[in-house]
């Protein structure tokens, strides 16, 4: 299932991190363990999530054990969004 | 005091309770006194002795940031063995590739023992080929501190200053087969001279996140402060890259005075730290932040100063250094007694004539950041292609001579012989001298430097050549400087026959995956081109520099569509 959060994150990673806007990322494609999202870019990803969704990801969570795919990252974000009134 | 273990033992006897190093990890701060450090090191030394390791043999350390790494390094030296740190497996690196790298290191370095963690020992053992030199794999958790150290009795105390005390490698298969062997004498000559140049005393506090397998981390961010009894605050590189603000917090909390950073770290800190993470941070104690180990940019210094000046960072604290493992560390140093010189040169003249003429107008000026004056024990020459001395402001290869040079590349007499010309070490770096100061303009060698890490393009080309659809040998890797990041991006161009768009994308993805998981860097740009795109030298080799120029010209043309 691809929703708004997943596609926003996918677009950001393809454009800003991979420098290849045409690159489609599968929801379950490994991001960190594959090296696609490198260590220099992890903080960027956390900053982007914070400014776009208002959700904080702690630096200790920037690892493949916490999320390693668009799906995993989107779940993390969704779980921290305030409930819709 | 002529050897490293003798100096450490003397600190143990004279100031046992003084903190040698604060180890920072996950918000914890563990102070390690000289007593604790030597007792733990002695434990490693005894364990190595029991395992049959003898003085003069190599011990490879495969450990992450922490007390075991710090203590085992000195422990090997107390036995008179030669420690060599191998980077630990990272999240993205494929275990198969890691095993191959380790096997490459073992083959050339011929270590007698390896020290690692219990849960990594299986990985290490599986990488060691049968019949190799490795007689023991020791588990760091099982090695207890020695309880009664009286300061004597360690075989390492009897080593002569001319003997090799440590090995330092750069990364990748090629780098791991080229260990820089340094003697006690060389390390101590460097430290004594360099400490004087930067005015380092026991009143200084060094704060570092640099890995210890890197020369800047090992010498400036580890051995120099510990041997000079200046407190060291050491954090993990993995933690820093995820939370760069922690470096500034550590400087603020510990009143840090000295740090060394590769150029990219200036941009990284300036752009990736949130305002709220700077609350209460005071950087006024930082007297020198020294830029070293990759091309240095004025714009990186300016961005760093703009961002952290409100936290008390002083403009005069920004400093520069030119260094290499082959000279132990520093060759030249700038920005300590006076601000770093900026030489505004004519861009065209520098590129076309290879002469750094002062720019007439600001319009076409390239601001070159000085790497300062050679430190007193090191001499610098600029040589042309025939190895004749060039006049001031002419760009040529930098050659150095000092009393702190490498003994040689370990077990690689072939490479050692090639590296020297009449006793001068040929650095492979290009630069010029002006007003007695050293300016680095580029590289003669094809090395790529990413985030301060030296990467051999042939390692990346070999990985890319394994992707299906790419002709072996029809691939080239090089670095392109990224001003925003403050370091080089890795680019690969590969030839593939008659591939359609979908096929090209698949090949590009395959190459990306192989390099990301098989090397210490990440591939930023990959371009798949038609056969015969790549330029070759007259001897039939792929010409890296020429293909880099062609790629940049194509890239520029694509960005500026005609019409």
Coordinates of C-alpha atoms in Angstrom, one line a residue:
Chain A
X1 CA 0.0 0.0 0.0
X2 CA 1.5 3.3 -1.0
X3 CA 0.1 6.3 0.8
X4 CA 0.9 10.0 0.9
X5 CA 3.6 9.6 3.5
X6 CA 5.3 6.8 1.7
X7 CA 5.3 8.6 -1.6
X8 CA 6.5 11.9 -0.1
X9 CA 9.4 10.1 1.6
X10 CA 10.2 8.1 -1.6
X11 CA 10.3 11.3 -3.7
X12 CA 12.6 13.0 -1.2
X13 CA 15.0 10.1 -1.0
X14 CA 15.2 9.6 -4.8
X15 CA 15.6 13.4 -5.5
X16 CA 17.8 14.6 -2.7
X17 CA 19.7 11.6 -1.5
X18 CA 20.0 9.4 -4.7
X19 CA 20.1 12.5 -7.0
X20 CA 18.0 10.5 -9.4
X21 CA 14.3 11.8 -9.4
X22 CA 13.3 9.1 -11.8
X23 CA 14.3 6.3 -9.4
X24 CA 11.2 4.5 -8.0
X25 CA 11.7 2.9 -4.6
X26 CA 9.8 -0.2 -3.7
X27 CA 8.0 0.0 -0.3
X28 CA 10.1 -2.8 1.1
X29 CA 13.4 -2.0 -0.6
X30 CA 16.2 -1.9 1.9
X31 CA 17.5 1.6 2.4
X32 CA 20.1 1.6 5.2
X33 CA 21.5 -1.9 5.0
X34 CA 21.8 -1.5 1.2
X35 CA 23.7 1.7 1.6
X36 CA 21.2 3.6 -0.6
X37 CA 20.7 6.0 2.3
X38 CA 24.2 6.6 3.5
X39 CA 25.4 7.7 6.9
X40 CA 26.0 11.3 5.7
X41 CA 22.3 11.4 4.7
X42 CA 20.6 9.9 7.7
X43 CA 20.4 13.2 9.6
X44 CA 19.0 14.9 6.5
X45 CA 16.2 12.3 6.4
X46 CA 15.5 13.0 10.1
X47 CA 15.4 16.7 9.5
X48 CA 13.1 16.3 6.5
X49 CA 10.7 14.1 8.5
X50 CA 10.6 16.7 11.2
X51 CA 10.0 19.7 9.0
X52 CA 7.5 17.9 6.7
X53 CA 5.5 15.9 9.2
X54 CA 6.3 17.6 12.5
X55 CA 7.6 14.2 13.9
X56 CA 10.9 13.8 15.7
X57 CA 13.2 10.8 15.0
X58 CA 15.9 10.4 17.6
X59 CA 19.5 10.0 16.4
X60 CA 19.6 6.6 18.1
X61 CA 16.7 5.5 15.8
X62 CA 18.7 6.2 12.7
X63 CA 19.6 2.6 12.1
X64 CA 18.5 -0.4 10.0
X65 CA 17.2 -2.1 13.2
X66 CA 14.6 0.6 13.6
X67 CA 13.6 1.1 10.0
X68 CA 15.1 -0.1 6.8
X69 CA 12.5 0.6 4.1
X70 CA 10.0 3.2 3.1
X71 CA 7.3 1.1 4.7
X72 CA 9.1 0.9 8.0
X73 CA 9.9 4.7 8.0
X74 CA 6.3 5.6 7.1
X75 CA 5.0 3.4 9.9
X76 CA 7.3 5.2 12.3
X77 CA 6.1 8.6 11.1
X78 CA 2.4 7.5 11.2
X79 CA 2.7 6.2 14.7
X80 CA 3.9 9.6 15.9
X81 CA 1.4 11.8 14.2
X82 CA -1.1 13.4 16.4
X83 CA -4.5 11.6 16.1
X84 CA -6.9 13.3 13.6
X85 CA -9.6 15.2 15.5
Chain B
X1 CA 61.7 8.2 27.1
X2 CA 62.2 6.8 23.7
X3 CA 59.3 4.5 23.0
X4 CA 55.5 4.8 23.3
X5 CA 55.1 2.1 26.0
X6 CA 57.8 3.7 28.1
X7 CA 56.0 7.1 28.0
X8 CA 52.7 5.5 28.9
X9 CA 54.2 3.6 31.8
X10 CA 55.7 6.7 33.1
X11 CA 52.3 8.4 33.2
X12 CA 51.0 5.4 35.0
X13 CA 53.7 5.8 37.7
X14 CA 53.6 9.6 38.0
X15 CA 49.9 10.5 37.5
X16 CA 47.9 7.3 37.9
X17 CA 44.7 9.0 38.8
X18 CA 44.7 11.5 36.0
X19 CA 42.1 10.9 33.3
X20 CA 43.8 9.8 30.1
X21 CA 40.6 9.6 28.1
X22 CA 36.9 10.3 28.6
X23 CA 35.0 7.8 26.5
X24 CA 31.6 9.2 25.4
X25 CA 28.9 6.8 24.3
X26 CA 25.1 7.1 24.3
X27 CA 25.1 10.0 26.7
X28 CA 27.4 8.2 29.1
X29 CA 30.8 9.7 30.0
X30 CA 33.4 7.1 31.2
X31 CA 36.6 8.6 32.5
X32 CA 39.5 6.2 32.1
X33 CA 42.5 7.0 34.3
X34 CA 46.1 6.2 33.4
X35 CA 46.0 3.5 36.1
X36 CA 42.9 1.9 34.5
X37 CA 44.3 2.3 31.0
X38 CA 47.6 0.6 31.8
X39 CA 46.0 -2.2 33.9
X40 CA 43.6 -3.0 31.1
X41 CA 46.4 -2.7 28.5
X42 CA 48.6 -5.0 30.6
X43 CA 45.7 -7.5 30.7
X44 CA 45.8 -7.6 26.8
X45 CA 49.6 -7.8 26.8
X46 CA 49.5 -10.9 29.1
X47 CA 46.7 -12.5 27.1
X48 CA 48.7 -12.0 23.9
X49 CA 51.8 -13.5 25.6
X50 CA 49.9 -16.5 26.7
X51 CA 48.6 -16.9 23.1
X52 CA 52.2 -17.2 22.0
X53 CA 52.4 -13.7 20.3
X54 CA 56.0 -12.5 20.3
X55 CA 57.5 -9.0 20.2
X56 CA 57.7 -7.6 16.6
X57 CA 54.6 -9.6 15.4
X58 CA 51.5 -7.8 14.2
X59 CA 48.2 -7.9 16.1
X60 CA 45.1 -6.8 14.3
X61 CA 42.3 -5.1 16.3
X62 CA 38.8 -5.4 15.1
X63 CA 36.9 -3.5 17.8
X64 CA 34.5 -0.6 17.9
X65 CA 34.9 2.7 19.8
X66 CA 35.4 1.8 23.5
X67 CA 37.8 1.0 26.2
X68 CA 38.8 -2.4 24.7
X69 CA 40.0 -0.8 21.6
X70 CA 42.0 1.9 23.4
X71 CA 43.5 -0.6 25.9
X72 CA 44.3 -3.4 23.4
X73 CA 46.2 -0.9 21.2
X74 CA 48.5 -0.1 24.1
X75 CA 48.4 -3.7 25.3
X76 CA 49.9 -4.9 22.0
X77 CA 52.7 -2.3 22.4
X78 CA 53.5 -3.3 26.0
X79 CA 54.3 -6.7 24.6
X80 CA 56.4 -5.1 21.8
X81 CA 53.9 -6.3 19.2
X82 CA 52.6 -4.1 16.4
X83 CA 49.0 -3.1 16.6
X84 CA 46.9 -2.4 13.5
X85 CA 43.3 -1.3 13.6
X86 CA 40.9 -2.8 11.0
X87 CA 37.6 -0.9 10.6
X88 CA 34.7 -2.8 12.1
X89 CA 31.9 -4.1 9.9
X90 CA 29.3 -1.4 9.2
X91 CA 25.6 -1.8 8.7
X92 CA 25.8 -1.4 4.9
X93 CA 28.9 -3.4 4.2
X94 CA 28.3 -7.0 3.0
X95 CA 29.8 -9.6 5.2
X96 CA 31.3 -11.5 2.2
X97 CA 33.1 -8.3 1.1
X98 CA 34.3 -7.7 4.6
X99 CA 35.7 -11.2 4.8
X100 CA 37.6 -10.6 1.6
X101 CA 39.0 -7.3 2.9
X102 CA 40.2 -9.0 6.1
X103 CA 41.7 -11.8 4.1
X104 CA 43.6 -9.2 2.0
X105 CA 44.9 -7.5 5.2
X106 CA 46.0 -10.9 6.7
X107 CA 47.7 -12.0 3.5
X108 CA 50.1 -9.0 3.4
X109 CA 50.4 -8.0 7.0
X110 CA 50.7 -11.6 8.3
X111 CA 49.4 -10.9 11.8
X112 CA 50.0 -13.4 14.6
X113 CA 46.8 -12.7 16.4
X114 CA 43.5 -10.9 16.0
X115 CA 41.5 -9.4 18.9
X116 CA 37.7 -9.0 18.5
X117 CA 34.4 -9.5 20.3
X118 CA 33.0 -13.0 21.1
X119 CA 30.0 -12.5 18.8
X120 CA 32.2 -11.4 15.9
X121 CA 34.9 -14.1 16.2
X122 CA 33.0 -16.5 14.0
X123 CA 33.0 -13.9 11.2
X124 CA 36.7 -13.3 11.7
X125 CA 37.7 -17.0 11.8
X126 CA 35.7 -17.7 8.6
X127 CA 37.7 -15.0 6.8
X128 CA 41.1 -16.4 7.7
X129 CA 42.4 -18.7 5.0
X130 CA 43.8 -22.1 6.2
X131 CA 47.5 -22.1 6.8
X132 CA 47.6 -18.3 7.4
X133 CA 49.8 -16.5 9.9
X134 CA 47.0 -16.0 12.5
X135 CA 47.7 -18.3 15.4
X136 CA 45.1 -16.9 17.8
X137 CA 41.8 -15.0 17.8
X138 CA 41.3 -13.4 21.2
X139 CA 38.0 -12.3 22.6
X140 CA 38.2 -8.9 24.2
X141 CA 35.4 -9.7 26.8
X142 CA 37.5 -12.6 28.2
X143 CA 40.5 -10.4 28.9
X144 CA 40.6 -9.1 32.4
X145 CA 42.7 -6.1 33.6
X146 CA 46.0 -7.1 35.1
X147 CA 45.9 -6.3 38.8
X148 CA 49.5 -5.9 39.9
X149 CA 51.3 -3.8 37.4
X150 CA 54.5 -2.4 38.8
X151 CA 55.6 -0.6 35.7
X152 CA 58.2 -3.0 34.7
X153 CA 58.6 -6.4 33.2
X154 CA 56.9 -5.8 29.9
X155 CA 58.9 -6.9 26.8
X156 CA 57.6 -3.8 24.9
X157 CA 59.7 -1.6 27.2
X158 CA 62.9 -3.1 25.7
X159 CA 62.0 -2.2 22.1
X160 CA 64.5 0.1 20.3
X161 CA 63.1 3.5 19.1
X162 CA 63.9 2.5 15.5
X163 CA 61.6 -0.5 15.6
X164 CA 58.1 -0.4 14.2
X165 CA 55.5 0.5 16.7
X166 CA 52.3 0.5 14.7
X167 CA 50.7 0.1 11.3
X168 CA 48.2 2.4 9.7
X169 CA 46.0 1.5 6.7
X170 CA 43.7 3.4 4.4
X171 CA 40.5 1.6 3.4
X172 CA 39.5 -0.8 0.7
X173 CA 41.3 -3.9 -0.6
X174 CA 44.1 -1.8 -2.0
X175 CA 44.5 0.3 1.2
X176 CA 44.5 -2.7 3.4
X177 CA 47.3 -4.2 1.5
X178 CA 49.4 -1.1 2.0
X179 CA 50.1 -0.6 5.7
X180 CA 52.1 2.4 6.6
X181 CA 54.7 1.1 9.1
X182 CA 55.9 3.8 11.7
X183 CA 58.7 3.5 14.2
X184 CA 58.5 4.8 17.8
X185 CA 61.1 7.4 16.9
X186 CA 59.0 8.7 13.9
X187 CA 55.8 8.9 16.0
X188 CA 57.5 10.6 18.9
X189 CA 59.4 13.0 16.6
X190 CA 56.2 14.0 15.0
X191 CA 54.3 14.4 18.2
X192 CA 57.0 16.5 19.9
X193 CA 57.4 18.8 16.9
X194 CA 53.7 19.1 16.1
X195 CA 52.7 19.7 19.8
X196 CA 55.2 22.5 19.9
X197 CA 53.8 24.1 16.7
X198 CA 50.2 24.1 18.0
X199 CA 51.3 25.0 21.5
X200 CA 49.8 21.9 23.1
X201 CA 50.2 21.5 26.8
X202 CA 48.5 19.4 29.5
X203 CA 46.1 22.3 29.9
X204 CA 44.6 21.5 26.5
X205 CA 41.6 19.2 26.1
X206 CA 41.2 17.4 22.8
X207 CA 37.7 16.5 21.6
X208 CA 37.5 14.0 18.8
X209 CA 35.0 11.9 17.0
X210 CA 37.5 10.6 14.5
X211 CA 38.0 6.8 14.0
X212 CA 41.3 5.5 15.3
X213 CA 42.0 3.6 12.0
X214 CA 42.5 6.9 10.3
X215 CA 45.8 8.8 10.7
X216 CA 44.2 12.0 11.9
X217 CA 42.1 10.1 14.5
X218 CA 45.0 7.9 15.6
X219 CA 47.7 10.5 15.9
X220 CA 46.1 13.9 16.6
X221 CA 42.9 12.5 18.1
X222 CA 44.4 9.7 20.2
X223 CA 48.2 9.1 20.7
X224 CA 49.3 12.8 20.9
X225 CA 46.9 13.8 23.7
X226 CA 47.4 10.6 25.7
X227 CA 51.2 10.7 25.4
X228 CA 51.3 14.4 26.2
X229 CA 48.8 13.9 29.1
X230 CA 46.3 16.4 27.7
X231 CA 42.8 15.1 28.5
X232 CA 41.1 13.5 25.5
X233 CA 37.4 13.3 25.0
X234 CA 36.6 10.6 22.5
X235 CA 33.3 9.9 20.9
X236 CA 32.2 7.3 18.4
X237 CA 32.2 8.3 14.7
X238 CA 28.9 6.4 14.3
X239 CA 27.3 8.5 17.0
X240 CA 28.7 11.7 15.6
X241 CA 27.4 11.2 12.1
X242 CA 23.9 10.7 13.4
X243 CA 24.1 13.5 16.0
X244 CA 26.8 16.0 15.0
X245 CA 25.7 18.3 17.8
X246 CA 27.2 15.9 20.4
X247 CA 30.7 17.1 19.3
X248 CA 29.8 20.7 20.2
X249 CA 28.1 19.5 23.5
X250 CA 31.3 17.7 24.4
X251 CA 33.5 20.8 23.6
X252 CA 31.1 22.9 25.7
X253 CA 30.9 20.4 28.7
X254 CA 34.6 19.6 28.8
X255 CA 35.9 23.1 27.8
X256 CA 37.6 21.5 24.8
X257 CA 40.4 23.5 23.3
X258 CA 41.5 21.5 20.2
X259 CA 39.8 19.4 17.5
X260 CA 40.7 18.1 14.1
X261 CA 38.0 17.8 11.4
X262 CA 38.0 16.8 7.7
X263 CA 36.6 19.6 5.6
X264 CA 33.2 18.0 5.1
X265 CA 32.5 18.0 8.8
X266 CA 32.5 21.9 8.7
X267 CA 29.6 21.8 6.2
X268 CA 28.0 18.8 8.0
X269 CA 27.9 20.6 11.4
X270 CA 26.9 23.9 9.8
X271 CA 23.8 22.5 8.0
X272 CA 22.6 19.5 10.1
X273 CA 22.3 20.8 13.6
X274 CA 19.0 22.1 14.9
X275 CA 18.8 25.4 16.7
X276 CA 17.4 23.7 19.8
X277 CA 20.5 21.4 19.9
X278 CA 22.7 24.5 20.3
X279 CA 20.9 25.8 23.4
X280 CA 23.4 26.4 26.2
X281 CA 26.4 25.5 24.1
X282 CA 29.5 27.6 24.7
X283 CA 32.4 27.1 22.2
X284 CA 34.6 29.9 23.5
X285 CA 37.1 27.5 24.9
X286 CA 37.8 26.1 21.4
X287 CA 41.2 27.6 20.5
X288 CA 41.9 25.6 17.3
X289 CA 39.6 23.7 15.1
X290 CA 42.0 22.2 12.6
X291 CA 40.8 21.4 9.0
X292 CA 42.8 18.4 7.6
X293 CA 42.8 15.3 5.4
X294 CA 40.8 16.4 2.4
X295 CA 40.6 19.5 0.2
X296 CA 40.0 22.5 2.4
X297 CA 37.5 25.2 1.3
X298 CA 37.2 28.8 2.5
X299 CA 33.4 28.5 2.0
X300 CA 33.3 25.6 4.6
X301 CA 35.1 27.7 7.2
X302 CA 32.8 30.6 6.5
X303 CA 29.7 28.4 6.9
X304 CA 31.0 26.9 10.1
X305 CA 31.9 30.3 11.6
X306 CA 28.5 31.8 10.6
X307 CA 26.6 29.0 12.3
X308 CA 28.6 28.8 15.5
X309 CA 29.9 32.3 16.1
X310 CA 26.8 33.0 18.1
X311 CA 27.8 30.1 20.4
X312 CA 31.2 31.7 21.1
X313 CA 33.3 30.2 18.3
X314 CA 36.1 32.7 17.5
X315 CA 37.2 33.4 13.9
X316 CA 40.8 33.0 14.9
X317 CA 40.2 29.4 16.0
X318 CA 39.8 28.2 12.5
X319 CA 43.0 26.5 11.5
X320 CA 44.4 24.2 8.7
X321 CA 46.8 21.4 8.3
X322 CA 48.4 19.3 5.6
X323 CA 49.1 15.8 6.8
X324 CA 49.6 12.2 5.8
X325 CA 50.2 8.9 7.5
X326 CA 53.5 8.6 5.7
X327 CA 54.8 11.5 7.7
X328 CA 53.0 10.1 10.8
X329 CA 50.7 13.1 10.6
X330 CA 51.3 16.8 10.0
X331 CA 53.5 18.2 7.3
X332 CA 52.4 21.8 7.7
X333 CA 50.2 23.8 10.0
X334 CA 48.4 27.1 9.6
X335 CA 46.1 29.4 11.6
X336 CA 47.7 29.0 15.1
X337 CA 49.7 32.2 15.6
X338 CA 47.9 34.2 12.8
X339 CA 44.7 33.6 10.9
X340 CA 44.8 31.2 8.0
X341 CA 46.1 32.9 4.9
X342 CA 43.8 33.1 1.9
X343 CA 45.6 33.4 -1.4
X344 CA 43.3 34.8 -4.1
X345 CA 44.6 33.4 -7.4
X346 CA 43.7 33.8 -11.0
X347 CA 41.5 30.7 -11.8
X348 CA 42.5 30.5 -15.5
X349 CA 46.2 30.8 -14.8
X350 CA 46.0 28.1 -12.2
X351 CA 44.2 25.6 -14.4
X352 CA 45.8 26.4 -17.8
X353 CA 49.4 27.5 -16.9
X354 CA 49.6 25.7 -13.6
X355 CA 50.8 28.9 -12.0
X356 CA 49.0 30.5 -9.0
X357 CA 49.2 34.1 -10.0
X358 CA 47.5 36.6 -7.6
X359 CA 44.2 37.6 -9.1
X360 CA 43.9 41.1 -10.5
X361 CA 40.2 41.5 -10.0
X362 CA 38.0 39.7 -7.6
X363 CA 35.8 38.4 -10.4
X364 CA 37.8 35.5 -11.5
X365 CA 39.6 34.8 -8.2
X366 CA 39.8 31.4 -6.6
X367 CA 40.3 31.7 -2.8
X368 CA 43.0 29.2 -1.9
X369 CA 43.1 28.3 1.8
X370 CA 46.7 28.0 3.0
X371 CA 47.8 24.8 4.7
X372 CA 50.4 26.9 6.6
X373 CA 54.1 26.6 7.0
X374 CA 55.9 23.2 7.1
X375 CA 56.4 22.2 10.7
X376 CA 60.1 22.6 11.7
X377 CA 61.1 18.9 11.3
X378 CA 59.5 18.6 7.8
X379 CA 60.8 20.0 4.5
X380 CA 58.6 20.5 1.4
X381 CA 59.6 20.7 -2.2
X382 CA 57.5 21.2 -5.3
X383 CA 58.7 19.1 -8.3
X384 CA 57.9 19.1 -12.0
X385 CA 57.3 15.9 -14.0
X386 CA 61.1 15.5 -14.4
X387 CA 61.4 15.9 -10.6
X388 CA 63.2 19.2 -10.8
X389 CA 62.4 21.9 -8.3
X390 CA 59.8 24.5 -9.4
X391 CA 59.8 28.1 -8.5
X392 CA 57.4 29.8 -6.0
X393 CA 53.8 29.7 -7.1
X394 CA 54.3 27.0 -9.7
X395 CA 52.1 24.0 -9.3
X396 CA 53.8 20.6 -9.0
X397 CA 54.0 17.4 -7.0
X398 CA 54.7 17.9 -3.3
X399 CA 57.7 15.9 -2.0
X400 CA 58.5 15.8 1.7
X401 CA 61.5 14.9 3.9
X402 CA 61.5 14.8 7.7
X403 CA 62.7 12.9 10.7
X404 CA 59.2 11.3 11.1
X405 CA 58.8 9.4 7.9
X406 CA 57.4 5.9 7.5
X407 CA 59.8 3.0 7.8
X408 CA 58.1 1.6 4.7
X409 CA 54.9 0.0 3.5
X410 CA 54.8 -3.1 5.6
X411 CA 56.0 -6.2 3.7
X412 CA 55.7 -4.2 0.5
X413 CA 59.3 -3.3 -0.5
X414 CA 58.0 -2.8 -4.1
X415 CA 55.7 0.0 -3.1
X416 CA 58.2 1.5 -0.7
X417 CA 60.8 1.8 -3.4
X418 CA 58.4 3.5 -5.8
X419 CA 57.2 6.0 -3.2
X420 CA 60.6 7.7 -2.7
X421 CA 62.9 9.7 -5.0
X422 CA 66.4 10.3 -3.6
X423 CA 65.1 10.0 0.0
X424 CA 62.2 12.3 -0.6
X425 CA 58.6 10.9 -0.3
X426 CA 56.5 11.7 -3.3
X427 CA 53.1 12.5 -2.0
X428 CA 51.1 12.4 -5.2
X429 CA 49.5 15.6 -4.1
X430 CA 49.8 18.8 -6.2
X431 CA 50.4 22.2 -4.8
X432 CA 52.5 25.3 -4.7
X433 CA 54.5 27.3 -2.2
X434 CA 53.9 31.0 -1.7
X435 CA 55.5 33.1 1.1
X436 CA 56.7 30.0 2.7
X437 CA 53.2 28.5 3.0
X438 CA 51.9 25.4 1.4
X439 CA 48.8 25.4 -0.8
X440 CA 47.2 22.2 -2.0
X441 CA 45.6 22.4 -5.4
X442 CA 44.8 18.8 -6.4
X443 CA 46.2 15.3 -6.8
X444 CA 48.5 13.7 -9.3
X445 CA 47.4 10.2 -8.1
X446 CA 43.9 9.0 -8.9
X447 CA 42.9 8.7 -5.2
X448 CA 39.3 9.7 -4.3
X449 CA 38.8 11.4 -0.9
X450 CA 35.4 11.2 0.6
X451 CA 34.8 12.7 4.0
X452 CA 38.5 12.5 4.8
X453 CA 38.7 8.8 3.8
X454 CA 41.1 7.8 1.0
X455 CA 39.5 5.6 -1.5
X456 CA 41.3 3.8 -4.4
X457 CA 39.3 4.0 -7.6
X458 CA 40.5 0.6 -8.8
X459 CA 38.7 -1.0 -5.9
X460 CA 35.4 0.6 -7.0
X461 CA 36.0 -0.1 -10.7
X462 CA 36.5 -3.8 -9.8
X463 CA 33.2 -3.9 -8.0
X464 CA 31.4 -2.1 -10.7
X465 CA 32.9 -4.3 -13.4
X466 CA 31.2 -7.3 -11.7
X467 CA 27.7 -6.0 -12.5
X468 CA 26.1 -8.0 -15.3
X469 CA 26.0 -6.1 -18.6
X470 CA 29.2 -4.1 -17.8
X471 CA 32.3 -5.1 -19.7
X472 CA 35.1 -5.8 -17.3
X473 CA 37.7 -3.1 -17.7
X474 CA 35.2 -0.8 -19.3
X475 CA 34.4 1.2 -16.2
X476 CA 35.9 4.2 -14.5
X477 CA 35.5 5.7 -11.0
X478 CA 36.6 9.2 -9.9
X479 CA 35.6 11.9 -7.4
X480 CA 34.0 15.3 -8.2
X481 CA 34.0 17.9 -5.5
X482 CA 30.6 18.9 -4.1
X483 CA 30.7 22.4 -2.7
X484 CA 27.5 21.9 -0.7
X485 CA 28.8 18.8 1.0
X486 CA 32.4 20.1 1.3
X487 CA 33.8 16.8 0.0
X488 CA 33.9 14.6 -3.1
X489 CA 31.0 12.7 -4.6
X490 CA 31.9 9.3 -6.1
X491 CA 31.0 9.0 -9.8
X492 CA 31.1 5.8 -11.9
X493 CA 30.9 5.7 -15.7
X494 CA 30.4 2.3 -17.2
X495 CA 30.0 1.1 -20.8
X496 CA 27.2 -1.3 -21.6
X497 CA 26.3 -2.6 -25.1
X498 CA 22.9 -1.6 -26.7
X499 CA 21.0 -1.3 -23.5
X500 CA 17.6 0.3 -23.5
X501 CA 16.5 2.7 -20.7
X502 CA 15.1 -0.1 -18.5
X503 CA 18.2 -2.2 -18.9
X504 CA 20.5 0.8 -18.2
X505 CA 18.6 1.6 -15.0
X506 CA 19.0 -2.1 -13.9
X507 CA 22.7 -2.0 -14.6
X508 CA 23.1 1.3 -12.8
X509 CA 21.2 -0.1 -9.7
X510 CA 23.4 -3.2 -9.8
X511 CA 26.6 -1.1 -9.8
X512 CA 25.3 1.1 -7.0
X513 CA 24.4 -1.9 -4.9
X514 CA 27.9 -3.5 -5.4
X515 CA 29.8 -0.4 -4.5
X516 CA 27.6 0.6 -1.6
X517 CA 27.8 -2.8 0.0
X518 CA 31.4 -3.6 -1.1
X519 CA 33.2 -0.4 -0.1
X520 CA 33.4 2.2 2.5
X521 CA 31.7 4.8 0.4
X522 CA 28.4 5.4 -1.3
X523 CA 28.1 5.9 -5.0
X524 CA 26.5 9.2 -5.7
X525 CA 26.3 9.3 -9.5
X526 CA 26.3 6.4 -12.0
X527 CA 26.2 6.9 -15.7
X528 CA 25.8 4.1 -18.2
X529 CA 27.2 5.0 -21.6
X530 CA 27.5 3.4 -25.0
X531 CA 30.5 1.3 -26.0
X532 CA 33.7 3.3 -26.9
X533 CA 32.6 6.3 -24.8
X534 CA 35.5 5.8 -22.4
X535 CA 38.9 7.3 -23.3
X536 CA 42.0 5.2 -23.1
X537 CA 45.6 6.0 -22.7
X538 CA 48.1 5.1 -25.4
X539 CA 48.9 1.9 -23.4
X540 CA 45.3 0.9 -23.4
X541 CA 44.4 1.7 -19.9
X542 CA 41.2 3.7 -18.9
X543 CA 42.3 7.3 -18.4
X544 CA 40.6 8.4 -15.2
X545 CA 41.4 12.1 -15.4
X546 CA 40.5 12.4 -19.1
X547 CA 37.2 10.5 -18.5
X548 CA 36.4 12.7 -15.5
X549 CA 36.8 15.8 -17.8
X550 CA 34.6 14.2 -20.4
X551 CA 31.9 13.4 -17.9
X552 CA 32.0 17.0 -16.5
X553 CA 31.8 18.5 -20.0
X554 CA 28.8 16.2 -20.8
X555 CA 27.2 17.0 -17.5
X556 CA 27.6 20.8 -18.1
X557 CA 26.1 20.5 -21.7
X558 CA 23.1 18.6 -20.3
X559 CA 22.4 21.3 -17.8
X560 CA 22.6 24.0 -20.5
X561 CA 20.4 22.8 -23.3
X562 CA 21.2 24.4 -26.6
X563 CA 18.7 26.6 -28.5

